[in-house]
PDB file of C-alpha atoms in Angstrom:
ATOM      1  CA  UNK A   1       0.000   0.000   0.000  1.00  0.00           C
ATOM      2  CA  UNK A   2       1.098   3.587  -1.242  1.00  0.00           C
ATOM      3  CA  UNK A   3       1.720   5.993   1.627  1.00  0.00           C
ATOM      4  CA  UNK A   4      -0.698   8.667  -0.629  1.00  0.00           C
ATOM      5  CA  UNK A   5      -3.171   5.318   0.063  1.00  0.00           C
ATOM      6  CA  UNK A   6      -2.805   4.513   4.088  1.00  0.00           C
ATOM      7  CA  UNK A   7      -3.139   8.277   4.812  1.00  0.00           C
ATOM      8  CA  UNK A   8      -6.205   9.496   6.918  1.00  0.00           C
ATOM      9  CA  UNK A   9      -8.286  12.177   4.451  1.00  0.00           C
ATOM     10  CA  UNK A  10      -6.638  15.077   7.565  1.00  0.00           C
ATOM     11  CA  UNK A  11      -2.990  14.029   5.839  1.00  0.00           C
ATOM     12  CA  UNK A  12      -3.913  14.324   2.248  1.00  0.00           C
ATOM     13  CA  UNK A  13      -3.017  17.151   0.298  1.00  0.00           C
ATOM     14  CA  UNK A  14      -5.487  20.133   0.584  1.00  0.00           C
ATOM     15  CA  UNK A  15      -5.993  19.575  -3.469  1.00  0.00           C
ATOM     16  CA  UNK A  16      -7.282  15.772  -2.406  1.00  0.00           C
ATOM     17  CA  UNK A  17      -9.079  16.209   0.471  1.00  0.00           C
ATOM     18  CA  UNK A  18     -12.843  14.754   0.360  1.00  0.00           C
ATOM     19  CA  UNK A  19     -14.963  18.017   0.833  1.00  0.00           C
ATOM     20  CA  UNK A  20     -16.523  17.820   4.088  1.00  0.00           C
ATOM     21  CA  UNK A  21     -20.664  17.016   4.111  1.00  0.00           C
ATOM     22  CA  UNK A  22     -22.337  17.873   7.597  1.00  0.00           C
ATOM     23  CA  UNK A  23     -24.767  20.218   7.730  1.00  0.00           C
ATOM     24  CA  UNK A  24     -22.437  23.543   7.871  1.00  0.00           C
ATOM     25  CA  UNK A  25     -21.432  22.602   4.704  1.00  0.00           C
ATOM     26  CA  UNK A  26     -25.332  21.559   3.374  1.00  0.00           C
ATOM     27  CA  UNK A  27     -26.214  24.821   4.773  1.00  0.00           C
ATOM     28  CA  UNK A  28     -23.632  27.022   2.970  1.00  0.00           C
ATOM     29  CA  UNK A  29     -23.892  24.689  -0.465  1.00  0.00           C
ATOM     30  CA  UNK A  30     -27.611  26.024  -0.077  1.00  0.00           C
ATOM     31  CA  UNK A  31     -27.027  29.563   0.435  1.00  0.00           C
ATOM     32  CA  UNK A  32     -24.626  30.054  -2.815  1.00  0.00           C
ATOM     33  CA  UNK A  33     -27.507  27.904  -4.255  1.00  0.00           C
ATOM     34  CA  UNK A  34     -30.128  30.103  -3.520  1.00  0.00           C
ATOM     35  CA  UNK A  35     -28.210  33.327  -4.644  1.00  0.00           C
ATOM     36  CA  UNK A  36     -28.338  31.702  -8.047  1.00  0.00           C
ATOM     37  CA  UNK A  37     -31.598  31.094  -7.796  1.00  0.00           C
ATOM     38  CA  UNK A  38     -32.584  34.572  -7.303  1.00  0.00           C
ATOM     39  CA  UNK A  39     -32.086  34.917 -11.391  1.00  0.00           C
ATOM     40  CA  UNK A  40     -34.408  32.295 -12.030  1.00  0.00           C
ATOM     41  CA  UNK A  41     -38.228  32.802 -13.387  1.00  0.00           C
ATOM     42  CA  UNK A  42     -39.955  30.533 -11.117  1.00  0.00           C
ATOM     43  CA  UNK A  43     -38.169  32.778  -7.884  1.00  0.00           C
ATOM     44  CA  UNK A  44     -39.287  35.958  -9.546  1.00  0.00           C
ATOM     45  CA  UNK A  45     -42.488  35.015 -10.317  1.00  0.00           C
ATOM     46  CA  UNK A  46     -43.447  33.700  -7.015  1.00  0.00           C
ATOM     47  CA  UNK A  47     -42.077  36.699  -5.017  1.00  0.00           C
ATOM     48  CA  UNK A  48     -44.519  38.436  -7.557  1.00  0.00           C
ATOM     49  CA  UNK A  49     -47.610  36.622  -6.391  1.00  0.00           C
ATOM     50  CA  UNK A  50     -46.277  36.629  -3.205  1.00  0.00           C
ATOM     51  CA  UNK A  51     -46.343  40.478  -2.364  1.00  0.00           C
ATOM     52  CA  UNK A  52     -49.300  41.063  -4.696  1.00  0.00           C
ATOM     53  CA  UNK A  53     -51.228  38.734  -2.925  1.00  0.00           C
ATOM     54  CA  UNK A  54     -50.627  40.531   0.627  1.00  0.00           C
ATOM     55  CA  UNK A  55     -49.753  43.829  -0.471  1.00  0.00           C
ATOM     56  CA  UNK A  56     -46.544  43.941   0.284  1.00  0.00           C
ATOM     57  CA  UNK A  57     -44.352  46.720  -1.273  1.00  0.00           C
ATOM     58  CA  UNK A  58     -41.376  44.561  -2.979  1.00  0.00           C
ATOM     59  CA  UNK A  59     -38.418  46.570  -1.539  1.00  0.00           C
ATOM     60  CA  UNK A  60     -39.787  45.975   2.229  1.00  0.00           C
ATOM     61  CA  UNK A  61     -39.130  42.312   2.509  1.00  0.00           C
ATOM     62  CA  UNK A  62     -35.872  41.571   1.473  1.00  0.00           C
ATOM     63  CA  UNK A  63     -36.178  39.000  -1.960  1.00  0.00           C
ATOM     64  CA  UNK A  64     -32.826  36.888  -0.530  1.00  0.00           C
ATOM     65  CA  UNK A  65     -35.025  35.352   2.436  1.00  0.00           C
ATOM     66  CA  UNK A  66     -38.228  34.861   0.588  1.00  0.00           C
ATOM     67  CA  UNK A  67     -35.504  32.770  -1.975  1.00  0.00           C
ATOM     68  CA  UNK A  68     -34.440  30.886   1.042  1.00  0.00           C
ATOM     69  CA  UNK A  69     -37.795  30.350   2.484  1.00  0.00           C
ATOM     70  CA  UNK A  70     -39.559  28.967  -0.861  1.00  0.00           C
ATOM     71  CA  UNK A  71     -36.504  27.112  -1.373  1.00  0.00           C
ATOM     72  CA  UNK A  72     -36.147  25.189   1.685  1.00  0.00           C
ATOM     73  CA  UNK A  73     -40.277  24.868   1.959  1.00  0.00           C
ATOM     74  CA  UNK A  74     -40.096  23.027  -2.111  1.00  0.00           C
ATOM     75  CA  UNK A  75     -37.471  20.921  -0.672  1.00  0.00           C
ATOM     76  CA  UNK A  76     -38.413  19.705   2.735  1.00  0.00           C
ATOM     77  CA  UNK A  77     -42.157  19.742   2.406  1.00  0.00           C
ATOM     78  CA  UNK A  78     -43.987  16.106   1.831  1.00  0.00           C
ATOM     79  CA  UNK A  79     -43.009  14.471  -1.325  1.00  0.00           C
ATOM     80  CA  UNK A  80     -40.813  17.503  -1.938  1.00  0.00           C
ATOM     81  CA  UNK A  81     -37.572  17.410  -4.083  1.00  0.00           C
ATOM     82  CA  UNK A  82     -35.770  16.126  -1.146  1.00  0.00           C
ATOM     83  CA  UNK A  83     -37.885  13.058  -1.243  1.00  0.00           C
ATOM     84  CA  UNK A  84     -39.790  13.285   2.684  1.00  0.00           C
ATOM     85  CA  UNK A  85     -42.749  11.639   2.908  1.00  0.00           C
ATOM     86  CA  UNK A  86     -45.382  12.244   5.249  1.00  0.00           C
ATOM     87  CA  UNK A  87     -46.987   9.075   7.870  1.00  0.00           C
ATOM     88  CA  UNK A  88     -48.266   9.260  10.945  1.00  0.00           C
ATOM     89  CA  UNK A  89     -45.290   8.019  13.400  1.00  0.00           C
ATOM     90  CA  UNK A  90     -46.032   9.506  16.954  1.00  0.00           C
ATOM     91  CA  UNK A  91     -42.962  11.416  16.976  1.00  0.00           C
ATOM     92  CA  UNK A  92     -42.466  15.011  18.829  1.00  0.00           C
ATOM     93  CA  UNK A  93     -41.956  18.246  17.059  1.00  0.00           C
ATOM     94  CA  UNK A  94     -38.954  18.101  16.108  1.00  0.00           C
ATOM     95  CA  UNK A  95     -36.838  16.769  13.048  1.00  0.00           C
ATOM     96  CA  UNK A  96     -34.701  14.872  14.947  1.00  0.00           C
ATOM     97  CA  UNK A  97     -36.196  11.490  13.969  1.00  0.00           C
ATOM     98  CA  UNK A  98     -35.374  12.715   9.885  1.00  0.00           C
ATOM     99  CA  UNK A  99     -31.849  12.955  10.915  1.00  0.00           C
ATOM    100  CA  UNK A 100     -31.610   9.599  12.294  1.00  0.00           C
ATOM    101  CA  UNK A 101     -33.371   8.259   9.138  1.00  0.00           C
ATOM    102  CA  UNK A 102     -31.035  10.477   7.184  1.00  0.00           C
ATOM    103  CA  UNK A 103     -28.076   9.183   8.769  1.00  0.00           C
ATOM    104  CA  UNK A 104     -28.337   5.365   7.444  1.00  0.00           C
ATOM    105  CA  UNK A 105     -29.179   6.522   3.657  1.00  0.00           C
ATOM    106  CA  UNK A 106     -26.394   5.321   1.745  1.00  0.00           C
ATOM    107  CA  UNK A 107     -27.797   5.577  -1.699  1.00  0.00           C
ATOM    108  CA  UNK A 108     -30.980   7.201  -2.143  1.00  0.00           C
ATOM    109  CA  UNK A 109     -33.510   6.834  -4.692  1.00  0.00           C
ATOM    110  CA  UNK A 110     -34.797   8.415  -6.650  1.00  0.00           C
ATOM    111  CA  UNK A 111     -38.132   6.574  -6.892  1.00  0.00           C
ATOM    112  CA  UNK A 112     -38.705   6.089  -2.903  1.00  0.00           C
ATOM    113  CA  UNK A 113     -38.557   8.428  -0.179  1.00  0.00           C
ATOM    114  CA  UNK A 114     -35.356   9.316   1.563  1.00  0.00           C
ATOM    115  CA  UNK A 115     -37.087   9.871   4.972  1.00  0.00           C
ATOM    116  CA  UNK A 116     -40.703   9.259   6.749  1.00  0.00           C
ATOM    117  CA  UNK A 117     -41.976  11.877   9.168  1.00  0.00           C
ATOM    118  CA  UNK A 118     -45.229  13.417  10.521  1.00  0.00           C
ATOM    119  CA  UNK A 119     -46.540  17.184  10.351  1.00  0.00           C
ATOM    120  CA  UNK A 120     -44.719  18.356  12.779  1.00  0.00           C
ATOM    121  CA  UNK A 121     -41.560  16.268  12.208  1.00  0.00           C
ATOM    122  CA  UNK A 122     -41.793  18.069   8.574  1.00  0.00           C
ATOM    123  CA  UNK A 123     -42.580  21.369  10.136  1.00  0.00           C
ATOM    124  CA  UNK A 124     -39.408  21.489  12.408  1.00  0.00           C
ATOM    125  CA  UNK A 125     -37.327  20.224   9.779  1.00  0.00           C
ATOM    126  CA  UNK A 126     -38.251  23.051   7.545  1.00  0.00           C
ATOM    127  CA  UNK A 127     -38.190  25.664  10.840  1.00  0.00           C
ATOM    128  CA  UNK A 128     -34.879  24.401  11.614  1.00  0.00           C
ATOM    129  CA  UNK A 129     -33.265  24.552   7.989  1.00  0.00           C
ATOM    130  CA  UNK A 130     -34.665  28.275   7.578  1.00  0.00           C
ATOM    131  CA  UNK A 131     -33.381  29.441  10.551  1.00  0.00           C
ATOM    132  CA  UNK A 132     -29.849  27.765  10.169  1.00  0.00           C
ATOM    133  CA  UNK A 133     -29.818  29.160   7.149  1.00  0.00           C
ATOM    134  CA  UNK A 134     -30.134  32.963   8.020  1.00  0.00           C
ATOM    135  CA  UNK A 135     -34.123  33.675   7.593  1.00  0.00           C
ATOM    136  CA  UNK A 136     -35.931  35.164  10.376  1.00  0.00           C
ATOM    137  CA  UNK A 137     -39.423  34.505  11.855  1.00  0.00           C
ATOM    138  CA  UNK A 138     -40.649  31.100  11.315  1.00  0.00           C
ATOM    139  CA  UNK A 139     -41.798  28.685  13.970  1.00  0.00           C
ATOM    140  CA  UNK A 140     -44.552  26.437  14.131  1.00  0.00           C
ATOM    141  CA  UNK A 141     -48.137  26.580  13.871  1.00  0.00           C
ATOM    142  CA  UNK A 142     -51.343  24.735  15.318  1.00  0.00           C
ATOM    143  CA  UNK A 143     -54.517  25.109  13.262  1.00  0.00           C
ATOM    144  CA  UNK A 144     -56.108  22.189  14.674  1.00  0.00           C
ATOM    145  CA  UNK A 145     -55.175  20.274  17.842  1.00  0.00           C
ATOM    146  CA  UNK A 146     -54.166  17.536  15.607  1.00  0.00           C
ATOM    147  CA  UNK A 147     -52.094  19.047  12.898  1.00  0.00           C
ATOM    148  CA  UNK A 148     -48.934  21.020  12.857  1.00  0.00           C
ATOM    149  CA  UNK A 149     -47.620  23.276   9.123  1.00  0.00           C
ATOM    150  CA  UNK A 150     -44.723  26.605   9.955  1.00  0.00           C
ATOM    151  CA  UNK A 151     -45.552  30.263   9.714  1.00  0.00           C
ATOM    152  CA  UNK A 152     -43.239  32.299   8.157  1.00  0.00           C
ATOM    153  CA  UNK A 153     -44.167  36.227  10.387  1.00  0.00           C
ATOM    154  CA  UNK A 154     -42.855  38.981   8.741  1.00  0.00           C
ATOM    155  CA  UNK A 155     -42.382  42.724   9.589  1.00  0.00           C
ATOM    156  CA  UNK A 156     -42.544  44.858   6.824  1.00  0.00           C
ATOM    157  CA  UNK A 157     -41.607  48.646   7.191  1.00  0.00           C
ATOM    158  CA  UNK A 158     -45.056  50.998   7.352  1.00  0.00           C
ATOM    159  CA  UNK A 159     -47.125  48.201   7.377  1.00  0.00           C
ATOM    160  CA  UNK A 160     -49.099  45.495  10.219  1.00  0.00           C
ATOM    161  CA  UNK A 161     -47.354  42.528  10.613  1.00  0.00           C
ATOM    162  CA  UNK A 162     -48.161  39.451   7.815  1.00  0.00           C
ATOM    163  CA  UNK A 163     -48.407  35.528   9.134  1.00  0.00           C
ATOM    164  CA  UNK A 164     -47.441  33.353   5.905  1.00  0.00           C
ATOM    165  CA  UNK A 165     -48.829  29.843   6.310  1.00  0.00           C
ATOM    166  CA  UNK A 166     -46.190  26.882   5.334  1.00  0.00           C
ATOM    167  CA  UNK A 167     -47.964  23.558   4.681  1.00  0.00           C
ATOM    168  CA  UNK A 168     -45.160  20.925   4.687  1.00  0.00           C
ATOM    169  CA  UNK A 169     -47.951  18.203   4.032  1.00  0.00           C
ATOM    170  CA  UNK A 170     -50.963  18.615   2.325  1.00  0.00           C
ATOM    171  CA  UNK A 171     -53.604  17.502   5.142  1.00  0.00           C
ATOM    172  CA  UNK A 172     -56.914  19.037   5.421  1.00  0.00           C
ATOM    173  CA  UNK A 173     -55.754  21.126   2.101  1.00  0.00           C
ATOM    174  CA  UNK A 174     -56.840  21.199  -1.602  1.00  0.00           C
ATOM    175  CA  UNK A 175     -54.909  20.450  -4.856  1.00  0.00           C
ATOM    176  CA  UNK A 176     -54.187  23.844  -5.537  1.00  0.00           C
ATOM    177  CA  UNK A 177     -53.361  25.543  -2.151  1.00  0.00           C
ATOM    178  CA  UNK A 178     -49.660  25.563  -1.439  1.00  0.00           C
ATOM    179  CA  UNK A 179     -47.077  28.001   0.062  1.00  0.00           C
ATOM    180  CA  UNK A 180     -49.295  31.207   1.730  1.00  0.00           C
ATOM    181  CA  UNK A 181     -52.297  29.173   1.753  1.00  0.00           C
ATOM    182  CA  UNK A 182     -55.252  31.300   3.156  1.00  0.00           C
ATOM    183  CA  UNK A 183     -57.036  27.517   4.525  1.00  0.00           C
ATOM    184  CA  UNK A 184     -55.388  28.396   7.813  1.00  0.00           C
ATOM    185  CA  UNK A 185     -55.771  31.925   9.934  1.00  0.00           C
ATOM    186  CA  UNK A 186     -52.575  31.511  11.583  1.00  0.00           C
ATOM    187  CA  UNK A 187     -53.870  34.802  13.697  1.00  0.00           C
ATOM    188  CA  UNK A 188     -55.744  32.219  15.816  1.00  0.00           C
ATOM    189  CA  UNK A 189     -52.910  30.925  17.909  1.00  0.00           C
ATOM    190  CA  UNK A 190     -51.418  34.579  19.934  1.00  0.00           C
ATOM    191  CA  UNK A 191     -47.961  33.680  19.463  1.00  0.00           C
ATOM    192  CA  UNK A 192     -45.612  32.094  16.272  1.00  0.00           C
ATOM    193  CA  UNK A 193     -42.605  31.309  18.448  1.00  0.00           C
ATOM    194  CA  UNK A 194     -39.698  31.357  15.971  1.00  0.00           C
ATOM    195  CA  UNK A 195     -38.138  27.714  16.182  1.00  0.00           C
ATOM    196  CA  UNK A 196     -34.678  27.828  18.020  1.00  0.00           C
ATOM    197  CA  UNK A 197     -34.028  24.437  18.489  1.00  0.00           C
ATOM    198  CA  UNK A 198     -30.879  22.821  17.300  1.00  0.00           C
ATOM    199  CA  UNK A 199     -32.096  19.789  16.192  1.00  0.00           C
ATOM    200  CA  UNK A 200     -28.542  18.652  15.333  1.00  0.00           C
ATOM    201  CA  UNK A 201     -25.384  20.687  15.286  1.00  0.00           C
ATOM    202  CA  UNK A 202     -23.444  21.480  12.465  1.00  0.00           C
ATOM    203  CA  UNK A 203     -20.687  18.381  12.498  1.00  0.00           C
ATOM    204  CA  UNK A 204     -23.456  15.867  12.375  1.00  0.00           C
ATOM    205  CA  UNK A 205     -22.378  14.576   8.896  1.00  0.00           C
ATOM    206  CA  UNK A 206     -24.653  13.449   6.244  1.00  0.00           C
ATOM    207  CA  UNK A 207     -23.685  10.255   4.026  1.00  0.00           C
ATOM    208  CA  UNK A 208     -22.068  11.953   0.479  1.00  0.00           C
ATOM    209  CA  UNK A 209     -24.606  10.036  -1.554  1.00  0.00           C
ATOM    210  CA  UNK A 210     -27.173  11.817  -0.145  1.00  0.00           C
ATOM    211  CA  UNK A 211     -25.672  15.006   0.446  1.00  0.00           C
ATOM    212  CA  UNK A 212     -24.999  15.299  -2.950  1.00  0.00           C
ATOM    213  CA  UNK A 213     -28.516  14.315  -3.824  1.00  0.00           C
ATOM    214  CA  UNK A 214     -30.314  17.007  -1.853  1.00  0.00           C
ATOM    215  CA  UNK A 215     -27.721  19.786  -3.731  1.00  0.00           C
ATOM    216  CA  UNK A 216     -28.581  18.432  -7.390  1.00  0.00           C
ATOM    217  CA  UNK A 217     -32.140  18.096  -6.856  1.00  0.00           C
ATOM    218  CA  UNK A 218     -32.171  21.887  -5.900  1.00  0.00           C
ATOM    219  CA  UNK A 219     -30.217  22.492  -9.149  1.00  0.00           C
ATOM    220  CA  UNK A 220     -33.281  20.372 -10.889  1.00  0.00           C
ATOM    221  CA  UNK A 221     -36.451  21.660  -9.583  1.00  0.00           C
ATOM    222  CA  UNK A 222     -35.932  24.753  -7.242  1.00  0.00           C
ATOM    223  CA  UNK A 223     -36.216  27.561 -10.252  1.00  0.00           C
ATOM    224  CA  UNK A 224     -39.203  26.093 -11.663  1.00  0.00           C
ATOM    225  CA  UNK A 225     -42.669  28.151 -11.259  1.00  0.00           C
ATOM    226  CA  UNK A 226     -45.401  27.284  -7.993  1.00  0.00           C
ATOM    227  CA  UNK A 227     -47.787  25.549 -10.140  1.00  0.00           C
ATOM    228  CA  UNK A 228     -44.737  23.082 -11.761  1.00  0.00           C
ATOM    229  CA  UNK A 229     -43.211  22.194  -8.896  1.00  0.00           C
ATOM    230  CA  UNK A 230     -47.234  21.754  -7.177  1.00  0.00           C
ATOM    231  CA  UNK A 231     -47.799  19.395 -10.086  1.00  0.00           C
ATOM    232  CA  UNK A 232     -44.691  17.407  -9.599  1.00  0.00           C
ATOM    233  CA  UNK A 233     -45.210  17.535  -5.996  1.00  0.00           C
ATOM    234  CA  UNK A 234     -48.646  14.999  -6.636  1.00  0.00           C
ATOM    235  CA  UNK A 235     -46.653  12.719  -9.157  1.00  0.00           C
ATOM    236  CA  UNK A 236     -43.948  12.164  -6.756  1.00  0.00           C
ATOM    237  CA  UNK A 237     -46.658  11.333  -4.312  1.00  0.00           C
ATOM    238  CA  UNK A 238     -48.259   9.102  -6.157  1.00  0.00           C
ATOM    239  CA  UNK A 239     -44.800   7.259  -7.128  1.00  0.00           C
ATOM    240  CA  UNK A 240     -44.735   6.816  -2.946  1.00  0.00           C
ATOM    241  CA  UNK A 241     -47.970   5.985  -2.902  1.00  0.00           C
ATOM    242  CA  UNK A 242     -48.086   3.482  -5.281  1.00  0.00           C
ATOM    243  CA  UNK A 243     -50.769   4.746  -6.978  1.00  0.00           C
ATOM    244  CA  UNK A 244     -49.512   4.915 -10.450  1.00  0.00           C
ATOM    245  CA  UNK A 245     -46.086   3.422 -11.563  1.00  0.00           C
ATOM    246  CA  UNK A 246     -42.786   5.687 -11.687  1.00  0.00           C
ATOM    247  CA  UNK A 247     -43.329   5.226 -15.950  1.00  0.00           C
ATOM    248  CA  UNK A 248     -46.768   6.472 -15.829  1.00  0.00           C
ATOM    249  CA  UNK A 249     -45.418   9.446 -13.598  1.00  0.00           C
ATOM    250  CA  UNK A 250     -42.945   9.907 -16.542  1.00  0.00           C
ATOM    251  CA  UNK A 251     -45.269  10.010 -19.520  1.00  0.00           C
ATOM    252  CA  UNK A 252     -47.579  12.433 -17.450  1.00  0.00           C
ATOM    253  CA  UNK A 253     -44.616  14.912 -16.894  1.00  0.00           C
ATOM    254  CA  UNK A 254     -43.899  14.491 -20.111  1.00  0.00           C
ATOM    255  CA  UNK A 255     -47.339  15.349 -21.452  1.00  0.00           C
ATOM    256  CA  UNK A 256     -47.201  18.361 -18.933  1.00  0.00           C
ATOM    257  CA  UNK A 257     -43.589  19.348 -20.709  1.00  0.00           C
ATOM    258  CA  UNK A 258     -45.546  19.708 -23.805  1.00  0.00           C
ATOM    259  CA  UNK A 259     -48.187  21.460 -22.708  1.00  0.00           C
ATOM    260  CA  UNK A 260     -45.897  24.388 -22.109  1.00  0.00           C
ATOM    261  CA  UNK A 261     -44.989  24.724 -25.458  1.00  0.00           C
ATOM    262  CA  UNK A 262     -42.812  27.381 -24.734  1.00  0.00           C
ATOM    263  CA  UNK A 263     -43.317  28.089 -21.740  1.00  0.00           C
ATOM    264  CA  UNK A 264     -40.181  29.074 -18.671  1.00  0.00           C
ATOM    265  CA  UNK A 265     -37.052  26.979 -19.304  1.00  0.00           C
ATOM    266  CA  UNK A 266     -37.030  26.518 -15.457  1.00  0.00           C
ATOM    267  CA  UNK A 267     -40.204  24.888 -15.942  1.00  0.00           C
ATOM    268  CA  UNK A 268     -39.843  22.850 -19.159  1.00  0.00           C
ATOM    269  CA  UNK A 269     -36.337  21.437 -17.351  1.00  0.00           C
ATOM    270  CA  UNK A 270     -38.104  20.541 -14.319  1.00  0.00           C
ATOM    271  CA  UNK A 271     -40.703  18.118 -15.858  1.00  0.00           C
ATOM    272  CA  UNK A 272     -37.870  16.445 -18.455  1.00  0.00           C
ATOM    273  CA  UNK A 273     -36.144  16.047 -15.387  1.00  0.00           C
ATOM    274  CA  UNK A 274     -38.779  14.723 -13.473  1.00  0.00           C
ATOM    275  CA  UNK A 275     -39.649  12.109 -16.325  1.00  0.00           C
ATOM    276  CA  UNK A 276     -36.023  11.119 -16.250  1.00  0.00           C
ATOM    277  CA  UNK A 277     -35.653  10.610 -13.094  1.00  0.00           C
ATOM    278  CA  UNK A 278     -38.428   8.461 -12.943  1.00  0.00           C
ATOM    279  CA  UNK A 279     -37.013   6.503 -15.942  1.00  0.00           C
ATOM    280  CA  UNK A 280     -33.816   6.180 -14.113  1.00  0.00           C
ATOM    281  CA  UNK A 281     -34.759   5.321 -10.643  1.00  0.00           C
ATOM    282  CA  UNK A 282     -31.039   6.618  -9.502  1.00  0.00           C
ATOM    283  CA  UNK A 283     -29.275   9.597  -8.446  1.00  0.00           C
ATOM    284  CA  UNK A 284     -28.645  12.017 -11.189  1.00  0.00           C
ATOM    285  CA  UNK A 285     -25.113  12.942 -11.390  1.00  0.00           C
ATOM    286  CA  UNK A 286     -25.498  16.413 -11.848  1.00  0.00           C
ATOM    287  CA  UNK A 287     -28.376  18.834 -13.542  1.00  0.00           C
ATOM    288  CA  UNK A 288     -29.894  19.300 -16.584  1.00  0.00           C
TER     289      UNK A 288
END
């Protein structure tokens, strides 16, 4: 054996080091991520909706956190790009349970889900991602005494504070309500504490193959439009679920592709992706 070969990764050269992959390094893979994203059509035009919908001038909520915010809710949220899937398991309200799950996934696919977790598992996850991450104000909501989603509270300048509702599942909601969903008054609980918890700390190190997986599936999906990345949200469900096979999936994305016509690139990438990943069944090894 080589010396280069018996040497622990700490000896190598700096040039052949394995990059590191615990969560300080997920968490600042996904900030330079989202300051790409900030170009991209699906960002704009959900910041767009966003602020028209509750009247929000533009330049009083800064655009970088509503980036990290929609990013982090696309990913994390039930049969999200990061693959979570939503069961009841009894757990408390926090994400530590994902972690665990997280910890023993040694080659994820593409086809199944990469953790399971409850409503409140999902909202603490998300909670605890946006706040590592830099954003301000979100903790977690009860709208019934059963059922836990994350409020994003904001404080704009000149105007009354705004409650933004965060479904992470889709229980007791439609087809068509997502992020900001007016289903729930989140006024009706007094208090959003913002989520604080460290649910892990920053060494806790996630296997490479999945590391890797949750940083190309943001490059895949996260600059496609609200109602694209809602639509993929129910075929990826239905892949978990069983209730359609991961070709049928495919050909529907596909059909949705073409639909389009010409529609945002963001948008037309995200559902050939989609349809290939279902094809594939296996980590992509970087975006299209």
């Amino acid at each position: 054996m080589t010396a280069l070969a018996a040497a622990a990764p700490a000896d190598l050269p700096p040039g052949q080091r394995p990059s590191p992959s615990d969560l300080a390094q997920l968490i600042n893979q996904i900030r330079g991520k989202a300051t790409i994203l900030e170009a991209s059509s699906g960002m704009h035009l959900a910041f767009q909706s966003f602020t028209a919908a509750y009247r929000i001038p533009p330049n009083s909520v800064r655009y970088s956190d509503f980036v990290l915010v929609r990013l982090l809710y696309e990913a994390t949220r039930d049969a999200g790009f990061w693959n979570l899937h939503w069961d009841i398991t009894d757990q408390p309200p926090n994400s530590d349970r994902i972690w665990h799950q997280w910890q023993d996934v040694r080659q994820p696919s593409l086809l199944a889900p990469t953790a399971t977790a409850e409503c409140d598992e999902l909202s603490a996850l998300y909670s605890f991602l946006v706040a590592r991450d830099g954003a301000e104000g979100v903790g977690l909501f009860w709208p019934t005494y059963n059922h836990t989603v994350a409020v994003w509270e904001l404080h704009p300048a000149g105007v009354a504070a705004i409650r933004v509702v965060v479904p992470t599942s889709q229980i007791f909601l439609g087809m068509n309500d997502s992020f900001g969903t007016r289903k729930f008054n989140p006024w009706r609980q007094k208090t959003i504490h913002e989520y604080r918890r460290r649910d892990v700390a920053d060494s806790f190190v996630i296997p490479r193959p999945l590391f890797d997986f949750f940083l190309v599936q943001v490059d895949r999906y996260a600059g496609a439009s609200d109602s694209t990345l809602q639509q993929l949200r129910y075929l990826r469900e239905g892949v978990f679920l069983k209730y359609w096979t991961a070709e049928d999936a495919a050909r529907d994305a596909l059909s949705r592709k073409n639909d389009l016509h010409a529609g945002p690139r963001e948008d037309l990438a995200a559902f050939w992706n989609f349809a290939q990943d279902m094809r594939s069944g296996s980590t992509p090894a970087s975006g299209k």
